[in-house]
Short mmCIF file of C-alpha atoms in Angstrom, two decimals:
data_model
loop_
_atom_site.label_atom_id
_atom_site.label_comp_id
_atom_site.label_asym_id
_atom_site.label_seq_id
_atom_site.Cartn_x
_atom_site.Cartn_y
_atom_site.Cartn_z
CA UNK A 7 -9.81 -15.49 0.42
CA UNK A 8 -7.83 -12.33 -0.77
CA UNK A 9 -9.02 -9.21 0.41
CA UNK A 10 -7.35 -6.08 -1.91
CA UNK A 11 -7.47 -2.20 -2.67
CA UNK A 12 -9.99 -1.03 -4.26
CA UNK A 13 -8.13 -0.64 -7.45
CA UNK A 14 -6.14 -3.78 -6.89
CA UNK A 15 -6.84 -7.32 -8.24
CA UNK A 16 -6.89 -9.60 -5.76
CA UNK A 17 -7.18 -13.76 -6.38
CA UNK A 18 -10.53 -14.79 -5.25
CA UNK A 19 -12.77 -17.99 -4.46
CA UNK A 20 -15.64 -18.50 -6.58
CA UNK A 21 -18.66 -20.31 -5.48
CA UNK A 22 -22.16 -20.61 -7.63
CA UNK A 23 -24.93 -21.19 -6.10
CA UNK A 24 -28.72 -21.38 -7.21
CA UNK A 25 -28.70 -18.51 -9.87
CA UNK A 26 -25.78 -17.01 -8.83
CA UNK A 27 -22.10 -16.56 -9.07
CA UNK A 28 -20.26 -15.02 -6.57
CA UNK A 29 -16.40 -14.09 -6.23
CA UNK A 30 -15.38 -13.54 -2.84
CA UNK A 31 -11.81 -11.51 -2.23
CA UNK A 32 -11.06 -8.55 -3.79
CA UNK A 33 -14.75 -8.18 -4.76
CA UNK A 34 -16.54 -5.25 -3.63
CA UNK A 35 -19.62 -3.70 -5.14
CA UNK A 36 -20.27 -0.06 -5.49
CA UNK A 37 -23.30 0.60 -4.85
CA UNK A 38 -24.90 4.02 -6.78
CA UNK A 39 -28.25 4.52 -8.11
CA UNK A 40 -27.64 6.92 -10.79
CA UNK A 41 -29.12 10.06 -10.84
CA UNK A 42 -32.51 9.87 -13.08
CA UNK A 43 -35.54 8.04 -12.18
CA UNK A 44 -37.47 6.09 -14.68
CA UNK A 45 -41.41 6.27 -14.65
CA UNK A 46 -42.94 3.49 -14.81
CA UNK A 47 -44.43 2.94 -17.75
CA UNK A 48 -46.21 4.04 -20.98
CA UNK A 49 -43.93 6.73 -21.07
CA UNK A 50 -40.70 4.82 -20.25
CA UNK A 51 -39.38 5.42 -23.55
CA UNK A 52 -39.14 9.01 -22.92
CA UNK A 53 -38.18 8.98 -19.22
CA UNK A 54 -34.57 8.82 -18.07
CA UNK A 55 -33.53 6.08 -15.61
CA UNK A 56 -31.52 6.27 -12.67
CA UNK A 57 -28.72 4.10 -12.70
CA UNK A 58 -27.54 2.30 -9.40
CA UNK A 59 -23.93 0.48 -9.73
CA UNK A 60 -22.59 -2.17 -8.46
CA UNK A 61 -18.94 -3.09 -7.96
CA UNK A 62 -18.05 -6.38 -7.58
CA UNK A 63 -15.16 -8.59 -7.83
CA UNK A 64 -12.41 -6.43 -6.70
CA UNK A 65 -15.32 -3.61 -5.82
CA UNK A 66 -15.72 -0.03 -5.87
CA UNK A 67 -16.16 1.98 -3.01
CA UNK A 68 -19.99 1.98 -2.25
CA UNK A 69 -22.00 4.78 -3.30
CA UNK A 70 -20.09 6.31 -5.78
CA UNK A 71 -22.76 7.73 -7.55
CA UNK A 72 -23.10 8.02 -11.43
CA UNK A 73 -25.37 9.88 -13.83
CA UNK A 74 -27.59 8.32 -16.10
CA UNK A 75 -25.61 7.30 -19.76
CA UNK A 76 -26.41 10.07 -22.74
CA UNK A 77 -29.49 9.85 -24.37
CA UNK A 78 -31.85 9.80 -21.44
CA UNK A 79 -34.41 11.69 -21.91
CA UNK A 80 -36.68 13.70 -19.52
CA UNK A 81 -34.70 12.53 -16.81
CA UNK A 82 -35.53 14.23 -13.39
CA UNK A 83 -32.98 16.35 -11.88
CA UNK A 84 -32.53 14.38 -8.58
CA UNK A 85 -28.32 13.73 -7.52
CA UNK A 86 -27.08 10.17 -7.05
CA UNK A 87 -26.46 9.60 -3.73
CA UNK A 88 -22.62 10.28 -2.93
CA UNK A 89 -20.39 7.62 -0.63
CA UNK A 90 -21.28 9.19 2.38
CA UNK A 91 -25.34 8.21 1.60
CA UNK A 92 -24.85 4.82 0.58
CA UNK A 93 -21.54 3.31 2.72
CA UNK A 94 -18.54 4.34 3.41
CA UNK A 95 -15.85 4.66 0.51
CA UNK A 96 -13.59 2.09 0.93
CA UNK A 97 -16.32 -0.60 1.55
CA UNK A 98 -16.34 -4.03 -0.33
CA UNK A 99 -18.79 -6.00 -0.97
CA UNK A 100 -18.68 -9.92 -2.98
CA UNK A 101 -18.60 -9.78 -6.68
CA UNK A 102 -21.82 -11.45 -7.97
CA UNK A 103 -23.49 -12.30 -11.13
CA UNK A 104 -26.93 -12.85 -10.55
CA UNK A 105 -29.91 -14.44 -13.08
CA UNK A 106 -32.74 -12.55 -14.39
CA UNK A 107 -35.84 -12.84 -12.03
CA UNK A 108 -33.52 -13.00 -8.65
CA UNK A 109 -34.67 -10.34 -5.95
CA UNK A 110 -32.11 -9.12 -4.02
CA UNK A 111 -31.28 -6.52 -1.25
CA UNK A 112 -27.80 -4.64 -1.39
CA UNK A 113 -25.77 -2.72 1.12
CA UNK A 114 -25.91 0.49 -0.94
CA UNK A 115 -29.81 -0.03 -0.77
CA UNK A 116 -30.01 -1.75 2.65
CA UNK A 117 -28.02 -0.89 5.49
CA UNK A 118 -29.08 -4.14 6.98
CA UNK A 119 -27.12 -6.26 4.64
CA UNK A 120 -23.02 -6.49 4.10
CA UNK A 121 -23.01 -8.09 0.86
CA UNK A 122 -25.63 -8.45 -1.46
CA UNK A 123 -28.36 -11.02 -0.28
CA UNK A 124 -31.11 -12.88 -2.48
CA UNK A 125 -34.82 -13.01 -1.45
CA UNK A 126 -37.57 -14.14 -2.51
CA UNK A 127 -39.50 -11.79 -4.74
CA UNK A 128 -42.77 -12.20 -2.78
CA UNK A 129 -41.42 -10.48 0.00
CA UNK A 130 -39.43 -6.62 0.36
CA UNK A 131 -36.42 -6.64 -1.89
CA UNK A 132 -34.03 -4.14 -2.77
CA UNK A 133 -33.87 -4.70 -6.24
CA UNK A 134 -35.04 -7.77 -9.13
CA UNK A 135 -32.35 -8.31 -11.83
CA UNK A 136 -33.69 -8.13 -15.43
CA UNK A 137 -30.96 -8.72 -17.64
CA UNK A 138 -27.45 -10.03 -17.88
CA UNK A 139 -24.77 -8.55 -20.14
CA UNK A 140 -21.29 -8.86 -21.01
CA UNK A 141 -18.37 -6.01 -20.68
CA UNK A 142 -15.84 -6.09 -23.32
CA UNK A 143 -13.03 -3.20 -24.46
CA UNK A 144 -10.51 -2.08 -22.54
CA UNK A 145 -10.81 0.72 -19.43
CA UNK A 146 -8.42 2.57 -17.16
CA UNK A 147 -10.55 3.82 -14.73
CA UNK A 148 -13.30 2.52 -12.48
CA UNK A 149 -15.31 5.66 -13.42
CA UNK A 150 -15.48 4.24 -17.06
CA UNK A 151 -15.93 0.65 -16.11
CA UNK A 152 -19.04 2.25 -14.20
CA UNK A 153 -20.20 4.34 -17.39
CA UNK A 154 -20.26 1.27 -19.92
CA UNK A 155 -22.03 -0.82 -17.51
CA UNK A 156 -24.77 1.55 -16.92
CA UNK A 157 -24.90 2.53 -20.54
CA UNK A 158 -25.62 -1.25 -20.74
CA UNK A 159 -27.72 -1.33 -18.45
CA UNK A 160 -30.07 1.42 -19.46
CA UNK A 161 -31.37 -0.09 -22.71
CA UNK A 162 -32.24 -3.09 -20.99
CA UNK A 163 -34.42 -0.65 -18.31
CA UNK A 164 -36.31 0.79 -21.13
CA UNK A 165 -36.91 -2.11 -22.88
CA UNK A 166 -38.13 -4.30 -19.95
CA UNK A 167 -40.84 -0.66 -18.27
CA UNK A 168 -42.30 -1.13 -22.29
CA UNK A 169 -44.00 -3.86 -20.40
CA UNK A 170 -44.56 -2.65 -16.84
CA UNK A 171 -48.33 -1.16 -16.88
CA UNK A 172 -48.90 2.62 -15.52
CA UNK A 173 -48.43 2.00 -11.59
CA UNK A 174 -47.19 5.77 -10.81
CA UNK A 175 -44.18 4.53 -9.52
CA UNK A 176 -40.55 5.40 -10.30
CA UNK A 177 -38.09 3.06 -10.90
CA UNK A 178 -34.25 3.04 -11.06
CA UNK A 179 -32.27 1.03 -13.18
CA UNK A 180 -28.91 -0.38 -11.19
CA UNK A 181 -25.75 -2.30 -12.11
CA UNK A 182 -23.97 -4.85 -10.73
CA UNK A 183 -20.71 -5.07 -12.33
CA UNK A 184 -16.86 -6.34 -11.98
CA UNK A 185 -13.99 -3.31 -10.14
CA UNK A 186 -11.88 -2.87 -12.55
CA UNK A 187 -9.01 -5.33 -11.11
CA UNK A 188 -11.74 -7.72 -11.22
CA UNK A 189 -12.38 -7.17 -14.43
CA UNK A 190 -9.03 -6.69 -16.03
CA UNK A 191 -7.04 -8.93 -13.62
CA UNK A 192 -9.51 -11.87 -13.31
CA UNK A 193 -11.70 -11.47 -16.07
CA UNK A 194 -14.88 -11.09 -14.78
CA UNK A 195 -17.04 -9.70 -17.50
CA UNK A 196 -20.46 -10.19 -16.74
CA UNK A 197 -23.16 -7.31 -15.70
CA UNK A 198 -26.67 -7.92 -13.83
CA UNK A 199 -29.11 -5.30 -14.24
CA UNK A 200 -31.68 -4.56 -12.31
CA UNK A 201 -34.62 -2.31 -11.39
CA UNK A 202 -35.27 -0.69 -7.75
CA UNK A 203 -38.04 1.77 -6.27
CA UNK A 204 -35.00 3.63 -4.63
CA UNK A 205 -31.78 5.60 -5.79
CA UNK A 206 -30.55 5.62 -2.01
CA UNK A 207 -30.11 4.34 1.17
CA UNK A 208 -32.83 2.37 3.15
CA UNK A 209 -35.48 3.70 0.36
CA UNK A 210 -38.45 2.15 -0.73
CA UNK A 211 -38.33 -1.60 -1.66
CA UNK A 212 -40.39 -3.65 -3.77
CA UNK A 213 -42.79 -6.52 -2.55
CA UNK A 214 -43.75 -8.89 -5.27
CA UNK A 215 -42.05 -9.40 -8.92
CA UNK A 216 -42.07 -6.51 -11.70
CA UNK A 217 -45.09 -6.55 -13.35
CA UNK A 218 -45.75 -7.40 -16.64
#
C-alpha cells in the first residue's frame, strides 16, 4: 500500500467487502459537513442541507469544510466546521464506496475512529448512506471535486427527507467522494451520500435507520 500527498495519486489496493469498496493508499477522506442544516421533514423542500464531504482515494485533508451547492434554500447560517474542528489537515483516511442503507461512523464525525467504520444501524452511527452517484467531467482542484459531489449529493438529501416524517430534528447531508488524484489518476468515480444529525466533530449520532 502507497501512501501519497494529498494532491498526489498514489497506486492503491482495493478490497470489497460486504457493501463496500474500499481503496487503501493514497485514499484519504475529507471529512466536512457543509454549512446548512436540513430540517427534517415536511418542509425539506425548502430547507437547505448541510453538506459533509468526504475524501477518499487519494483524500483530502479532513475537515475542509464546504457550503451547501446554490439553490438551497432557507438554509441556516451555521459555518462548516474548518480542519482544525474535524482533524488535522493533512489527515487521510481509506477511499470507500459504500451501499445505500450502510451506517457508518467517520473520523471527521468521530474522533474515535481513523478511517471510516460500518455499524449496524440499530446502534449510534455517524452517518447512513442514501444514495450512490457517479462523478464525471473534468476538475483541477479538490475544491471543485468537493462542489460537484455535494451538488450531487444535495438532490438526493431532499429527495430522500420528502419521506422522513416531522421528527424536529436537523439533518446534514455528507459526501463521500474520490481526492482528486484518486479520481483523475485511478479513476475512482463513485460518490456515497449520506445523512447525519451532526455537521461536526463528536456531534450527535443517530440510533436506528432513517425513517420512512
Amino acid at each position: 500500500m502507497v501512501a501519497a500527498a494529498v494532491v498526489v495519486g498514489a497506486v492503491v489496493i482495493g478490497t470489497k467487502d460486504d457493501g463496500g469498496k474500499e481503496t487503501a493508499a493514497d485514499a484519504g477522506p475529507s471529512a466536512s459537513a457543509s454549512d446548512r442544516p436540513l430540517s427534517s421533514p415536511s418542509d425539506a423542500e425548502s430547507s437547505a442541507a448541510p453538506s459533509g464531504s468526504e475524501d477518499p482515494g487519494e483524500g483530502a485533508p479532513l475537515g475542509g469544510g464546504s457550503e451547501a451547492p446554490d439553490g438551497d434554500p432557507g438554509a441556516s447560517e451555521s459555518a462548516a466546521p474548518d480542519a482544525s474542528e474535524s482533524g488535522p489537515p493533512g489527515d487521510k483516511v481509506p477511499y470507500v464506496v459504500l451501499d445505500p442503507g450502510r451506517c457508518f461512523d467517520h473520523p471527521a464525525m468521530d474522533s474515535s475512529v481513523t478511517k471510516v467504520e460500518k455499524r449496524s444501524c440499530q446502534g449510534p452511527h455517524d452517518g447512513e448512506v442514501i444514495a450512490n452517484e457517479t462523478l464525471s467531467g473534468d476538475f483541477s482542484t479538490e475544491k471543485a471535486i468537493q462542489t460537484k459531489a455535494l451538488a450531487l449529493c444535495a438532490t438526493d438529501a431532499k429527495k430522500r427527507l420528502k419521506s422522513i416524517p416531522n421528527d424536529g430534528r436537523m439533518y446534514y447531508y455528507y459526501a463521500l467522494y474520490p481526492a482528486l488524484g484518486t479520481y483523475s489518476i485511478q479513476g475512482e468515480d463513485q460518490v456515497s451520500c449520506a445523512l447525519t444529525l451532526s455537521a461536526g466533530r463528536d456531534g450527535k449520532k443517530l440510533s436506528k435507520p432513517l425513517p420512512g
